Short mmCIF file of C-alpha atoms in Angstrom, two decimals:
data_model
loop_
_atom_site.label_atom_id
_atom_site.label_comp_id
_atom_site.label_asym_id
_atom_site.label_seq_id
_atom_site.Cartn_x
_atom_site.Cartn_y
_atom_site.Cartn_z
CA MET A 269 0.00 0.00 0.00
CA PHE A 270 1.48 3.32 -1.12
CA VAL A 271 0.25 6.34 0.89
CA VAL A 272 0.18 9.93 -0.35
CA ALA A 273 -0.76 12.82 1.92
CA HIS A 274 -2.37 15.68 0.03
CA ILE A 275 -3.04 19.25 1.15
CA SER A 276 -4.11 22.28 -0.84
CA ASP A 277 -5.05 25.95 -0.70
CA LEU A 278 -2.85 27.09 2.17
CA HIS A 279 -3.08 30.81 1.33
CA PHE A 280 -0.14 32.09 3.36
CA ASN A 281 -0.99 35.76 3.98
CA GLY A 282 0.90 36.77 7.10
CA THR A 283 -2.07 36.36 9.44
CA ARG A 284 -1.94 34.36 12.65
CA PHE A 285 -5.23 32.66 11.70
CA ASN A 286 -3.98 31.13 8.44
CA ARG A 287 -0.58 30.32 9.90
CA ALA A 288 -2.15 28.41 12.81
CA ARG A 289 -4.26 26.35 10.42
CA ILE A 290 -1.25 25.51 8.25
CA GLU A 291 1.03 24.67 11.17
CA SER A 292 -1.59 22.40 12.74
CA THR A 293 -2.04 20.57 9.44
CA LEU A 294 1.70 20.04 8.98
CA SER A 295 2.10 18.93 12.60
CA TYR A 296 -0.60 16.30 12.09
CA LEU A 297 1.14 15.00 8.96
CA ASN A 298 4.68 15.10 10.28
CA ALA A 299 3.71 13.21 13.43
CA ARG A 300 2.53 10.36 11.20
CA ALA A 301 5.25 10.55 8.55
CA ASP A 302 6.47 7.00 9.22
CA GLY A 303 3.28 5.65 7.64
CA ILE A 304 3.22 8.05 4.67
CA ASP A 305 5.30 7.79 1.49
CA ALA A 306 4.96 11.29 -0.01
CA LEU A 307 3.27 14.68 0.32
CA LEU A 308 1.54 16.61 -2.47
CA VAL A 309 0.66 20.30 -2.11
CA THR A 310 -1.62 21.37 -4.96
CA GLY A 311 -1.43 25.11 -5.16
CA ASP A 312 -2.55 28.44 -3.77
CA ILE A 313 0.48 28.44 -1.52
CA ALA A 314 0.25 32.22 -1.25
CA ASP A 315 -2.85 34.39 -1.05
CA GLU A 316 -1.63 37.22 -3.30
CA GLY A 317 1.62 35.78 -4.64
CA THR A 318 3.91 38.28 -2.89
CA PRO A 319 7.54 37.51 -2.01
CA ARG A 320 6.74 38.04 1.68
CA GLU A 321 4.08 35.28 1.55
CA TYR A 322 6.51 32.83 -0.05
CA VAL A 323 9.17 33.63 2.55
CA GLU A 324 6.58 32.74 5.19
CA ALA A 325 5.83 29.52 3.30
CA TYR A 326 9.53 28.71 3.05
CA ARG A 327 9.89 29.00 6.83
CA ILE A 328 6.84 26.92 7.71
CA LEU A 329 6.11 24.52 4.86
CA ASN A 330 8.53 21.72 5.68
CA SER A 331 8.20 18.00 6.16
CA PRO A 332 10.43 14.93 6.39
CA LEU A 333 8.35 13.46 3.57
CA PRO A 334 9.36 13.56 -0.10
CA THR A 335 7.30 16.53 -1.27
CA LEU A 336 6.02 18.01 -4.53
CA VAL A 337 4.52 21.51 -4.55
CA THR A 338 2.82 23.25 -7.46
CA VAL A 339 0.99 26.54 -7.91
CA GLY A 340 -2.62 27.70 -8.16
CA ASN A 341 -4.45 30.74 -9.43
CA HIS A 342 -3.48 32.82 -6.36
CA ASP A 343 0.21 32.13 -6.91
CA LEU A 344 2.73 34.04 -8.99
CA ARG A 345 5.22 31.77 -10.73
CA GLU A 346 8.09 34.28 -10.63
CA ASN A 347 7.94 34.80 -6.88
CA PHE A 348 7.15 31.15 -6.15
CA SER A 349 10.14 29.90 -8.12
CA GLU A 350 12.53 32.54 -6.76
CA VAL A 351 11.76 31.79 -3.09
CA LEU A 352 10.71 28.12 -3.11
CA GLY A 353 12.57 26.94 -6.20
CA SER A 354 16.07 27.24 -7.60
CA GLU A 355 15.73 30.39 -9.73
CA ARG A 356 13.21 33.02 -10.78
CA SER A 357 11.14 31.70 -13.70
CA THR A 358 7.83 32.20 -15.49
CA ALA A 359 7.78 28.58 -16.72
CA PRO A 360 5.06 26.17 -15.57
CA VAL A 361 5.87 24.62 -12.18
CA ASN A 362 6.03 20.93 -13.10
CA ALA A 363 7.84 18.20 -11.17
CA SER A 364 7.96 14.42 -10.90
CA LEU A 365 8.89 11.98 -8.17
CA LEU A 366 9.44 8.24 -8.63
CA LEU A 367 9.12 6.25 -5.41
CA GLU A 368 9.13 2.47 -5.50
CA ASP A 369 6.84 1.66 -8.45
CA VAL A 370 4.73 4.82 -8.23
CA LEU A 371 5.32 7.96 -10.29
CA LEU A 372 3.91 11.19 -8.89
CA LEU A 373 3.41 14.01 -11.38
CA SER A 374 2.72 17.51 -10.04
CA VAL A 375 1.80 19.85 -12.88
CA ASP A 376 0.90 23.51 -13.24
CA SER A 377 -2.67 24.21 -14.35
CA SER A 378 -2.47 27.94 -13.62
CA ILE A 379 -2.88 30.64 -16.27
CA PRO A 380 -0.93 33.80 -15.34
CA GLY A 381 -3.33 36.65 -14.60
CA ARG A 382 -6.45 34.46 -14.62
CA ASN A 383 -8.40 32.33 -12.17
CA ASP A 384 -9.37 29.45 -14.46
CA GLY A 385 -7.02 26.64 -15.36
CA TYR A 386 -5.40 24.98 -18.37
CA LEU A 387 -2.60 22.50 -19.01
CA ASP A 388 -0.51 23.83 -21.87
CA ASP A 389 0.87 21.64 -24.65
CA GLU A 390 4.39 21.80 -23.22
CA THR A 391 3.17 20.41 -19.90
CA LEU A 392 1.17 17.60 -21.52
CA THR A 393 4.17 16.63 -23.65
CA TRP A 394 6.37 16.65 -20.55
CA MET A 395 3.87 14.46 -18.68
CA SER A 396 3.78 11.92 -21.49
CA ALA A 397 7.59 11.77 -21.63
CA GLN A 398 7.81 11.24 -17.86
CA ILE A 399 5.36 8.35 -18.02
CA ASP A 400 7.09 6.79 -21.02
CA ALA A 401 10.41 6.93 -19.19
CA VAL A 402 9.23 4.79 -16.26
CA GLY A 403 7.42 2.17 -18.30
CA ALA A 404 3.87 0.90 -18.55
CA HIS A 405 4.00 -1.13 -15.31
CA THR A 406 4.63 1.92 -13.11
CA ARG A 407 1.50 3.33 -11.52
CA VAL A 408 1.01 7.08 -12.04
CA LEU A 409 -0.83 9.63 -9.88
CA VAL A 410 -1.33 13.09 -11.41
CA ALA A 411 -1.75 16.22 -9.27
CA PHE A 412 -2.67 19.79 -10.28
CA HIS A 413 -4.65 22.70 -8.88
CA HIS A 414 -7.82 23.11 -10.98
CA PRO A 415 -10.47 20.36 -11.29
CA PRO A 416 -11.00 19.39 -14.94
CA VAL A 417 -14.74 18.78 -14.37
CA THR A 418 -17.68 20.62 -12.81
CA ILE A 419 -18.32 19.72 -9.17
CA GLY A 420 -21.65 21.38 -8.33
CA MET A 421 -20.15 24.60 -6.95
CA THR A 422 -21.48 27.39 -9.15
CA PHE A 423 -18.66 29.89 -8.71
CA MET A 424 -15.80 27.38 -8.79
CA ASP A 425 -17.25 25.64 -11.84
CA THR A 426 -16.76 28.88 -13.80
CA ILE A 427 -13.01 28.85 -13.07
CA ARG A 428 -12.19 25.17 -13.46
CA GLN A 429 -9.62 23.61 -15.80
CA THR A 430 -10.72 23.81 -19.45
CA ASP A 431 -9.87 21.94 -22.66
CA GLU A 432 -9.73 18.85 -20.48
CA GLU A 433 -10.24 16.46 -23.39
CA ARG A 434 -6.52 16.81 -24.13
CA LEU A 435 -5.80 15.48 -20.63
CA ALA A 436 -8.31 12.67 -21.09
CA GLU A 437 -6.43 11.64 -24.23
CA LEU A 438 -3.31 11.25 -22.11
CA VAL A 439 -5.15 8.59 -20.07
CA ARG A 440 -6.06 6.71 -23.23
CA THR A 441 -2.39 6.78 -24.23
CA HIS A 442 -1.15 5.89 -20.75
CA PRO A 443 -3.63 3.55 -19.03
CA ASN A 444 -1.28 3.16 -16.03
CA ILE A 445 -2.56 6.52 -14.73
CA VAL A 446 -4.52 5.41 -11.65
CA GLY A 447 -6.11 8.74 -10.79
CA PHE A 448 -6.02 12.51 -10.43
CA VAL A 449 -5.89 14.75 -7.36
CA CYS A 450 -6.32 18.50 -7.12
CA GLY A 451 -7.42 21.43 -4.97
CA HIS A 452 -8.92 24.84 -5.80
CA ALA A 453 -12.44 24.08 -4.53
CA HIS A 454 -11.64 24.19 -0.78
CA SER A 455 -14.07 21.30 -0.40
CA ALA A 456 -13.36 17.58 0.03
CA CYS A 457 -14.86 15.93 -3.02
CA VAL A 458 -14.58 12.70 -5.00
CA THR A 459 -15.77 12.19 -8.57
CA ARG A 460 -14.41 10.76 -11.84
CA PHE A 461 -12.58 12.10 -14.85
CA ALA A 462 -11.54 10.15 -17.96
CA ASP A 463 -12.83 6.99 -16.25
CA ARG A 464 -10.39 7.52 -13.38
CA PRO A 465 -10.95 8.67 -9.78
CA LEU A 466 -10.60 12.40 -9.21
CA ALA A 467 -10.16 13.46 -5.57
CA ILE A 468 -10.20 17.08 -4.44
CA ALA A 469 -8.49 17.99 -1.18
CA PRO A 470 -10.27 20.03 1.47
CA GLY A 471 -8.94 23.55 1.96
CA VAL A 472 -6.37 24.26 4.64
CA ALA A 473 -7.06 28.02 4.87
CA SER A 474 -10.85 27.75 4.60
CA THR A 475 -13.82 25.82 3.23
CA LEU A 476 -16.07 27.05 0.42
CA ASN A 477 -19.80 26.58 0.90
CA LEU A 478 -22.01 24.54 -1.39
CA PRO A 479 -24.96 26.50 -2.82
CA PHE A 480 -27.40 25.24 -0.18
CA GLU A 481 -25.07 25.97 2.75
CA GLY A 482 -25.59 29.73 2.81
CA THR A 483 -25.09 32.95 0.90
CA GLU A 484 -21.47 33.39 1.99
CA ILE A 485 -18.91 31.80 -0.31
CA ILE A 486 -16.17 31.34 2.31
CA ASN A 487 -16.72 29.33 5.49
CA ARG A 488 -13.86 29.87 7.94
CA GLY A 489 -15.59 27.93 10.71
CA GLN A 490 -14.73 24.55 9.23
CA PRO A 491 -11.36 23.06 10.31
CA PRO A 492 -8.46 22.56 7.90
CA GLY A 493 -8.37 19.22 6.15
CA ILE A 494 -6.14 16.59 4.59
CA ALA A 495 -6.68 13.92 1.96
CA PHE A 496 -4.86 10.59 2.26
CA HIS A 497 -4.65 8.69 -1.03
CA LEU A 498 -3.87 4.97 -0.82
CA ILE A 499 -2.68 3.30 -4.00
CA ASP A 500 -3.48 -0.39 -3.80
CA GLY A 501 -2.63 -2.12 -7.05
CA ASP A 502 -4.44 -0.05 -9.67
CA ARG A 503 -7.03 1.25 -7.16
CA LEU A 504 -7.00 4.75 -5.68
CA ILE A 505 -8.61 4.91 -2.22
CA THR A 506 -9.09 8.32 -0.57
CA HIS A 507 -9.67 9.14 3.09
CA PHE A 508 -10.24 12.63 4.50
CA ARG A 509 -9.27 14.05 7.89
CA SER A 510 -10.09 17.29 9.68
CA VAL A 511 -7.42 18.86 11.91
CA MET A 512 -8.06 20.75 15.13
CA PHE A 513 -6.15 24.00 15.45
#
C-alpha cells in the first residue's frame, strides 16, 4: 500500500489565523510521517503571490516526507520559483517523483493573470515523456490545482480547468494513470474524470460553501483538512481528515 498525503489551498498571507491552520495541518502529517510515502501540495500556496508570503511559506512549509509543490491561481510563478525553487522563472511549475513503483506528477494548471485553469501543450508533452520513461507497469498519480470537471459549486465551476479532453487523451495513451488529485475548490470531493478517480483535497485556509449551505462563499468555521490517497494495485482509495487548530 502506497500512501500519499495531500493538502491544498494554504493561502499564506501573514495572518496568525492562516498560519495556525497551516502549522496544525503540517504537525498532524509530520507526526505520522512513518506511515506516509509522499506529500503533495496542490497550489494556492500564497494568497496574493507576494515575495513576503513565499518567505513565510519557506519557513513553515517543511516535512520529512518527499514533497512536490505546485501553484494555483493565487500564486505568482516568478515569486514562487525565486523563493521556493532554484531560480526566478515564469515557466510552468512541473515536477515528478518516482518512489518504488509509483510515479507522482505535479503539474501547473495555472494561467498567469487568470483564475481558471489549463494545461498547456508543453506540460502535456512533458507528462507523457515522464510516463514513457518509467514504463507501462509503473503506476502514475497526477496532481494539479484546478479540477477538470464541474463539481456542483457554481462559482468554482466557472473557473475550473478547461480543454480537459486533451488530458483525457493522455489517459487513453497511458492507461497506467490510476487517478487525479487537485485542490482549488476548498471542499473535500470525489468524482471521476476520464474513467479515473478524481479526488479534491479540502482547503487548509478555509472551506467554500455549497450553494445550499448559505449565501457566503467562504466558510472559515470549518477546520483545515487533509486527503490521504492509498494506491493499492491499480485502485485509488481516498480518506479525508479534519485537523483541530
